[in-house]
mmCIF file of C-alpha atoms in Angstrom:
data_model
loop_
_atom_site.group_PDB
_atom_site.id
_atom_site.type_symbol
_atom_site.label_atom_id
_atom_site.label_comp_id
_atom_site.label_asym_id
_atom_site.label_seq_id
_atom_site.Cartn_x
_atom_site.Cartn_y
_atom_site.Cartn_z
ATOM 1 C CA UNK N 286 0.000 0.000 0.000
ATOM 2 C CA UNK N 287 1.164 3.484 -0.336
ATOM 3 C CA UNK N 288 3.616 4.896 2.220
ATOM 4 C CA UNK N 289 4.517 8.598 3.158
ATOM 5 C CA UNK N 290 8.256 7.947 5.074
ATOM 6 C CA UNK N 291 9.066 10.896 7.097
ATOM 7 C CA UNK N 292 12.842 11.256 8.602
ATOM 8 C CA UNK N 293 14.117 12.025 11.524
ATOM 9 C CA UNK N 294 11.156 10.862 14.176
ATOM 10 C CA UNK N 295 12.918 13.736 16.346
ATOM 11 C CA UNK N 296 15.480 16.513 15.973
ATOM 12 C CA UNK N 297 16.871 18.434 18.876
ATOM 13 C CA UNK N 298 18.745 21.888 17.957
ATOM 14 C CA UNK N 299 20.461 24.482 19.387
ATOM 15 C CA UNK N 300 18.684 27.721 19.197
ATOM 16 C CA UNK N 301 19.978 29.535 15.867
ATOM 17 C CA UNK N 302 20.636 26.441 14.176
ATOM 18 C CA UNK N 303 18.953 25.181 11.105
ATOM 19 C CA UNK N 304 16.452 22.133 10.875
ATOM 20 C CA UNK N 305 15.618 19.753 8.180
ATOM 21 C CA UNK N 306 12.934 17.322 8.082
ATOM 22 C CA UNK N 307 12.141 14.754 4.412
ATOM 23 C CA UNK N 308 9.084 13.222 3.499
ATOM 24 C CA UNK N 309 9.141 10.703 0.999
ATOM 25 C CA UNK N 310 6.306 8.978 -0.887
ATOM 26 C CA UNK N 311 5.985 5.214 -2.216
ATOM 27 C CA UNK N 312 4.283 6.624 -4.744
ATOM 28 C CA UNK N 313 3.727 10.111 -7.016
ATOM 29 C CA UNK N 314 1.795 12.453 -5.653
ATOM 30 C CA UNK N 315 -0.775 14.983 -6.476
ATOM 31 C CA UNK N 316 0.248 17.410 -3.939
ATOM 32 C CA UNK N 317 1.625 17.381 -0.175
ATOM 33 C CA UNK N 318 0.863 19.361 2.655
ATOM 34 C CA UNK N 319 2.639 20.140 6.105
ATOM 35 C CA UNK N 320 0.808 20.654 9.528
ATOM 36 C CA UNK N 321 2.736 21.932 12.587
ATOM 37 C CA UNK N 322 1.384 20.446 15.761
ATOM 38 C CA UNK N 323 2.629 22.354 18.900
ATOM 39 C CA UNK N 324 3.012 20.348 22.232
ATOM 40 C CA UNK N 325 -0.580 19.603 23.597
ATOM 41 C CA UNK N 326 -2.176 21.235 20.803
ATOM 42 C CA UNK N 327 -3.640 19.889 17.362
ATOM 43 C CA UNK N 328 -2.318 20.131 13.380
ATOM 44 C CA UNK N 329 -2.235 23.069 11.872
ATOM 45 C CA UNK N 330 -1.972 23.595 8.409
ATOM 46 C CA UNK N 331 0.994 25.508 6.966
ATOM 47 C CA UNK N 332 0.910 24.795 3.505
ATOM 48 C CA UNK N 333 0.207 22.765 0.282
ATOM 49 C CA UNK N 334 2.747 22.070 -2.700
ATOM 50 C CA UNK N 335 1.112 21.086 -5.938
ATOM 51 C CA UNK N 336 3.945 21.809 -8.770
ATOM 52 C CA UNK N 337 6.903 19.372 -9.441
ATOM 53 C CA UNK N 338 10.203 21.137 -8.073
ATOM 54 C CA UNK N 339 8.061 24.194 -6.155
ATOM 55 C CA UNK N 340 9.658 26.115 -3.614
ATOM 56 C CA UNK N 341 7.606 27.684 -1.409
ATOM 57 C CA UNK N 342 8.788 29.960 1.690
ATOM 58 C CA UNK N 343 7.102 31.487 4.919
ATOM 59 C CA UNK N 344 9.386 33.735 6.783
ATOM 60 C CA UNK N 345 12.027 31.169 8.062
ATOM 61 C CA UNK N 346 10.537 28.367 6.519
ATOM 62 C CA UNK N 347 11.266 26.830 3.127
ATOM 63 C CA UNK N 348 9.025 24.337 1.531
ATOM 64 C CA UNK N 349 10.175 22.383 -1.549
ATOM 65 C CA UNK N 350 8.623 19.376 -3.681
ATOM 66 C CA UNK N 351 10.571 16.983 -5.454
ATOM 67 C CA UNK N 352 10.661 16.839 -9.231
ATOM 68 C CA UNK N 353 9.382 13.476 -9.379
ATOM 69 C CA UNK N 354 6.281 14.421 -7.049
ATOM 70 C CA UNK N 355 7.711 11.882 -4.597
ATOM 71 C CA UNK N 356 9.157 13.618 -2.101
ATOM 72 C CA UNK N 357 9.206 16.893 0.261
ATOM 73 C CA UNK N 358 11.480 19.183 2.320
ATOM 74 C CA UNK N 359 10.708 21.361 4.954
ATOM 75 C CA UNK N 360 13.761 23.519 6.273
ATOM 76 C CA UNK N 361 13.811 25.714 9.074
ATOM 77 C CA UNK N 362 16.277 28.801 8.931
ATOM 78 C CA UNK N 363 17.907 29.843 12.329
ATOM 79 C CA UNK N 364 15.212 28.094 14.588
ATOM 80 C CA UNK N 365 13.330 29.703 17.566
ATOM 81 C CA UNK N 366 11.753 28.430 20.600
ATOM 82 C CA UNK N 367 8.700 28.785 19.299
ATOM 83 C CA UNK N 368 9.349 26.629 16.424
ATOM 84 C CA UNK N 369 8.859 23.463 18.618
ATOM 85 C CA UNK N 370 6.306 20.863 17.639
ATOM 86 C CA UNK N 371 6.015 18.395 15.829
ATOM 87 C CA UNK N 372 5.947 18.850 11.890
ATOM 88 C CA UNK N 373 3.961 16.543 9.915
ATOM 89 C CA UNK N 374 3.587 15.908 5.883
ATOM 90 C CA UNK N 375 0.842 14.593 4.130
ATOM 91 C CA UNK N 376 0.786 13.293 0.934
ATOM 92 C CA UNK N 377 -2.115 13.531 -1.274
ATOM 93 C CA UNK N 378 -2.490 10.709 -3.798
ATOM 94 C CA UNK N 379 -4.819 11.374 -7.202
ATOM 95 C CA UNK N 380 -7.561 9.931 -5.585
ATOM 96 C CA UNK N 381 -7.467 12.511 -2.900
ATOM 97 C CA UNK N 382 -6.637 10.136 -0.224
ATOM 98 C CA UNK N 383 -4.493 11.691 2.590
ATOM 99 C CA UNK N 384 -1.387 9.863 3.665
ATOM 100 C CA UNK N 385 -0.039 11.197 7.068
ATOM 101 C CA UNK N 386 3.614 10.633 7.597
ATOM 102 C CA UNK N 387 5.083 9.769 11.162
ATOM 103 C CA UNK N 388 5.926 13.274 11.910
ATOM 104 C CA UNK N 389 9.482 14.608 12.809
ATOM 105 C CA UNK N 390 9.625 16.073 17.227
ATOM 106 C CA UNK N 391 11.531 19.460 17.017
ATOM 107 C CA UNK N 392 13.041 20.475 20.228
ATOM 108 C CA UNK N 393 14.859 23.839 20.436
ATOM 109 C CA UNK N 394 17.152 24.192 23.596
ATOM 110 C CA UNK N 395 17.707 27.746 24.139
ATOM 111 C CA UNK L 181 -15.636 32.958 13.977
ATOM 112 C CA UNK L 182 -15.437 29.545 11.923
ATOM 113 C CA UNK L 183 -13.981 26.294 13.529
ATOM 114 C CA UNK L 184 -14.393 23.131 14.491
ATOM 115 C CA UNK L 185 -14.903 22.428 17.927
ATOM 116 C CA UNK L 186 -14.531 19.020 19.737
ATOM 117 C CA UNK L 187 -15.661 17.500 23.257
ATOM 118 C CA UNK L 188 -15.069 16.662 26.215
ATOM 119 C CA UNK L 189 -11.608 17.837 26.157
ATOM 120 C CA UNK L 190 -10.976 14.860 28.284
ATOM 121 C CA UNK L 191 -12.899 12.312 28.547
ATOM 122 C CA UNK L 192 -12.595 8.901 30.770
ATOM 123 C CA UNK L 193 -14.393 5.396 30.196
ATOM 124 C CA UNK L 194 -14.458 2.446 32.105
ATOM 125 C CA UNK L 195 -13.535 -0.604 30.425
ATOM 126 C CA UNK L 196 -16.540 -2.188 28.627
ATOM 127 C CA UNK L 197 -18.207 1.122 28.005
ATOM 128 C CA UNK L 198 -19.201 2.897 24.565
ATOM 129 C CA UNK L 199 -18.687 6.459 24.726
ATOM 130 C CA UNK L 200 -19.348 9.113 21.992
ATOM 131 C CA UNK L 201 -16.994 12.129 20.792
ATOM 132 C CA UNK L 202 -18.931 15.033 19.875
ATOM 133 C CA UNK L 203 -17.320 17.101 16.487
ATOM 134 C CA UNK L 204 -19.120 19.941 15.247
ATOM 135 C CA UNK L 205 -18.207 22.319 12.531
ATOM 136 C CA UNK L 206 -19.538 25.504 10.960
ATOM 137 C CA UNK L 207 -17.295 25.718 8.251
ATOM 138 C CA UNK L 208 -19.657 24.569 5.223
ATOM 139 C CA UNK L 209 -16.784 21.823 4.815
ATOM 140 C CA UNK L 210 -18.583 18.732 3.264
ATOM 141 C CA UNK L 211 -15.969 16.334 3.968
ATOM 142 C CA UNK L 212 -14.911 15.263 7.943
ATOM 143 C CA UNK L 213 -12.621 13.100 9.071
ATOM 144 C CA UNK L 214 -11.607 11.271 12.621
ATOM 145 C CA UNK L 215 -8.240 10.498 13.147
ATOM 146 C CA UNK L 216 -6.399 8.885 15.765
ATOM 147 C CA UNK L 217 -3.024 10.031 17.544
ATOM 148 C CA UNK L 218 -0.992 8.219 19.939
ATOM 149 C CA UNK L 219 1.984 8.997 21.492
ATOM 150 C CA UNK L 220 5.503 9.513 19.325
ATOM 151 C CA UNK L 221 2.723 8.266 16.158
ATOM 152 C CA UNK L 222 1.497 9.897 13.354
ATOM 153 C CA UNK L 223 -2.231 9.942 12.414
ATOM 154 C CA UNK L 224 -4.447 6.966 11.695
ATOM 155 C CA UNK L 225 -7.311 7.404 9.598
ATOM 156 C CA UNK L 226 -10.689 6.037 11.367
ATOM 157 C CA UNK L 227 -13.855 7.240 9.220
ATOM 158 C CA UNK L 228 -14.298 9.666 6.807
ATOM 159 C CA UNK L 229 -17.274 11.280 5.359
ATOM 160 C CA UNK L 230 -17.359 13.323 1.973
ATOM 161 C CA UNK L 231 -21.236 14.201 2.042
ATOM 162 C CA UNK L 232 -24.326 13.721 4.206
ATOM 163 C CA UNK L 233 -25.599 10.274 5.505
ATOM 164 C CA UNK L 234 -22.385 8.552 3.761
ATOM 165 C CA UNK L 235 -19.657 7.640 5.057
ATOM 166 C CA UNK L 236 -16.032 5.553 3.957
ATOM 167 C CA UNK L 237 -13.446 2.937 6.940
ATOM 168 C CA UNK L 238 -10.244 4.319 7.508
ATOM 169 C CA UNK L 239 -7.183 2.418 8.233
ATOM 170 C CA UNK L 240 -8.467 1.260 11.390
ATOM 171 C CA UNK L 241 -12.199 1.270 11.660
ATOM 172 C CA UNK L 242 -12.886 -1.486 13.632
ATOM 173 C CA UNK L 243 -14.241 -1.281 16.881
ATOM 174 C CA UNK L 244 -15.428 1.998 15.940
ATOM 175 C CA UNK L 245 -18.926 4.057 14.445
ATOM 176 C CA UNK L 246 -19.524 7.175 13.180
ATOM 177 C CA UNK L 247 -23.020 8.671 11.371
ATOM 178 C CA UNK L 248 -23.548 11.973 9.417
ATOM 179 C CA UNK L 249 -27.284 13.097 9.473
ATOM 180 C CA UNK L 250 -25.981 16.424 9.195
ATOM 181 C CA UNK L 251 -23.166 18.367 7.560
ATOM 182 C CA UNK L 252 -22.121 20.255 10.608
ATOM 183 C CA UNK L 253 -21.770 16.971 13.045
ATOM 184 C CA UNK L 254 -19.984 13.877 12.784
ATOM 185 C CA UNK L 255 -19.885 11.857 15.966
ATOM 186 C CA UNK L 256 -17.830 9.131 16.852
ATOM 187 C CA UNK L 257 -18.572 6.059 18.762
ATOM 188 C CA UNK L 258 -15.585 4.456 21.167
ATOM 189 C CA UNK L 259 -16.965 0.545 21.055
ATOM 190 C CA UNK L 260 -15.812 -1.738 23.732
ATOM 191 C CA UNK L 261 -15.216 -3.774 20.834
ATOM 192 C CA UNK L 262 -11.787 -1.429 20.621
ATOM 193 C CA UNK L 263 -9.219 -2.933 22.198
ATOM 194 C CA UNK L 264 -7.231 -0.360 22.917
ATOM 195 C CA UNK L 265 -9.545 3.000 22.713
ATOM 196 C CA UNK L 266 -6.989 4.832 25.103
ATOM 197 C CA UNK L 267 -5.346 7.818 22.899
ATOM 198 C CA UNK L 268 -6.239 11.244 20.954
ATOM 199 C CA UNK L 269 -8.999 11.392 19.042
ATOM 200 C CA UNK L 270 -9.169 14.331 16.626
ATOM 201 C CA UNK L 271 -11.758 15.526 14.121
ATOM 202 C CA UNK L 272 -11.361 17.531 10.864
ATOM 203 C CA UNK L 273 -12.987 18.834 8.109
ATOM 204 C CA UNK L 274 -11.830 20.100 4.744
ATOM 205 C CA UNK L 275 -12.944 21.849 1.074
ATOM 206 C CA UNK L 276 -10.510 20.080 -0.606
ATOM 207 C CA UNK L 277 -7.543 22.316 0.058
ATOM 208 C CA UNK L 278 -5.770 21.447 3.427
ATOM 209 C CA UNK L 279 -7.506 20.079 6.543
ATOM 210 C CA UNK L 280 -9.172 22.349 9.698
ATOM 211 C CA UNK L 281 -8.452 19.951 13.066
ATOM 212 C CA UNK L 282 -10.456 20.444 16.023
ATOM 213 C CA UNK L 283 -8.478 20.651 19.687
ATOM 214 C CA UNK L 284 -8.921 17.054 20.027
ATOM 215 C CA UNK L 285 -10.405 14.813 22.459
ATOM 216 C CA UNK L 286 -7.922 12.841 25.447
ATOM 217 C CA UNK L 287 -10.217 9.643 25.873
ATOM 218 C CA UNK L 288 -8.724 7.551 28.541
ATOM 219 C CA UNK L 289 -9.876 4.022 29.299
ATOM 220 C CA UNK L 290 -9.688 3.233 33.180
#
């Protein structure tokens, strides 16, 4: 069945530094999405990628999808306490089926 | 303002027990969705429904019931056919563009 991989499980980072997390798909994709989901709280969604090789950014944040529709980035320039949550991807087949990847645990120590 | 609002907050059962989860939007979404989240895990797809008095199994439906007589509510029934019902529950809704979640719901088998 299809799979949306999603590395690391949990990152912990320095205040200032930078954070990366991958999602990748078993399968192309119509579009992907990422949700942040602070400690306690619910998903929120941050954005959706629909184009092969788009790079989308929000302030700090830098979204890109892969060429091949299979795969997504999410990269977090010179992180802040109040980046930490947990980031999630979901992947969007053509059937409009959501696939929710594991998530990646972003802890900042100040 | 527009949301999606859950409850209890927290709720407790006693083994054996059926309990409901209350989900209630005002969004105009037509489709809703119950997922559930436990610790360190992603999000497991329960029920879904894309229109009134229909309804589609998640990944893991069983031990679990759901109905949509209206477009605004989609409740979900906790069997004690569910082995293990302890974790978050959390409801969302969506036009087709990203999801709306709803705080969530603790439920807590004692």
């Amino acid at each position: 069945g299809q799979q949306v991989m999603q590395i690391p499980q949990y990152q912990h980072v320095q205040e200032g530094e930078d954070f990366t997390t991958y999602c990748n798909s078993s399968t192309t994709l119509s579009n992907i999405q990422w949700y942040k989901q602070r400690p306690g709280g619910h998903p929120v969604f941050l954005i959706q990628l629909v184009k092969s090789g788009e790079v989308k950014k929000q302030k700090r944040l830098t979204f890109q999808f892969g060429e091949a529709k299979k795969n997504s980035s999410l990269h977090i320039t010179a992180t802040q306490t109040t980046d930490v949550g947990t980031y999630f991807c979901a992947g969007v087949n053509t059937g409009n089926q959501f696939y929710f990847g594991t998530g990646t645990s972003l802890t900042v120590i100040p | 303002d527009g949301g999606i609002t859950q409850s209890p907050k927290y709720l407790f059962r006693k083994e054996g027990q059926n309990v409901t989860l209350s989900c209630e939007q005002n969004l105009n979404h037509d489709a809703m969705y119950w997922y559930r989240q436990d610790p360190g895990q992603g999000l497991r797809l329960i029920y879904y429904s894309q229109i009134v008095n229909d309804f589609q199994k998640g990944d893991i439906a069983e031990g679990y019931s759901v109905s949509r007589e209206k477009k605004e509510s989609f409740p979900l029934t906790v069997t004690s056919a569910q082995k293990n019902p302890t974790a978050f529950y959390l409801c969302a809704s969506s036009l087709g563009y990203g999801y709306t979640f709803g705080s969530g719901t603790r439920l807590t088998v004692v």
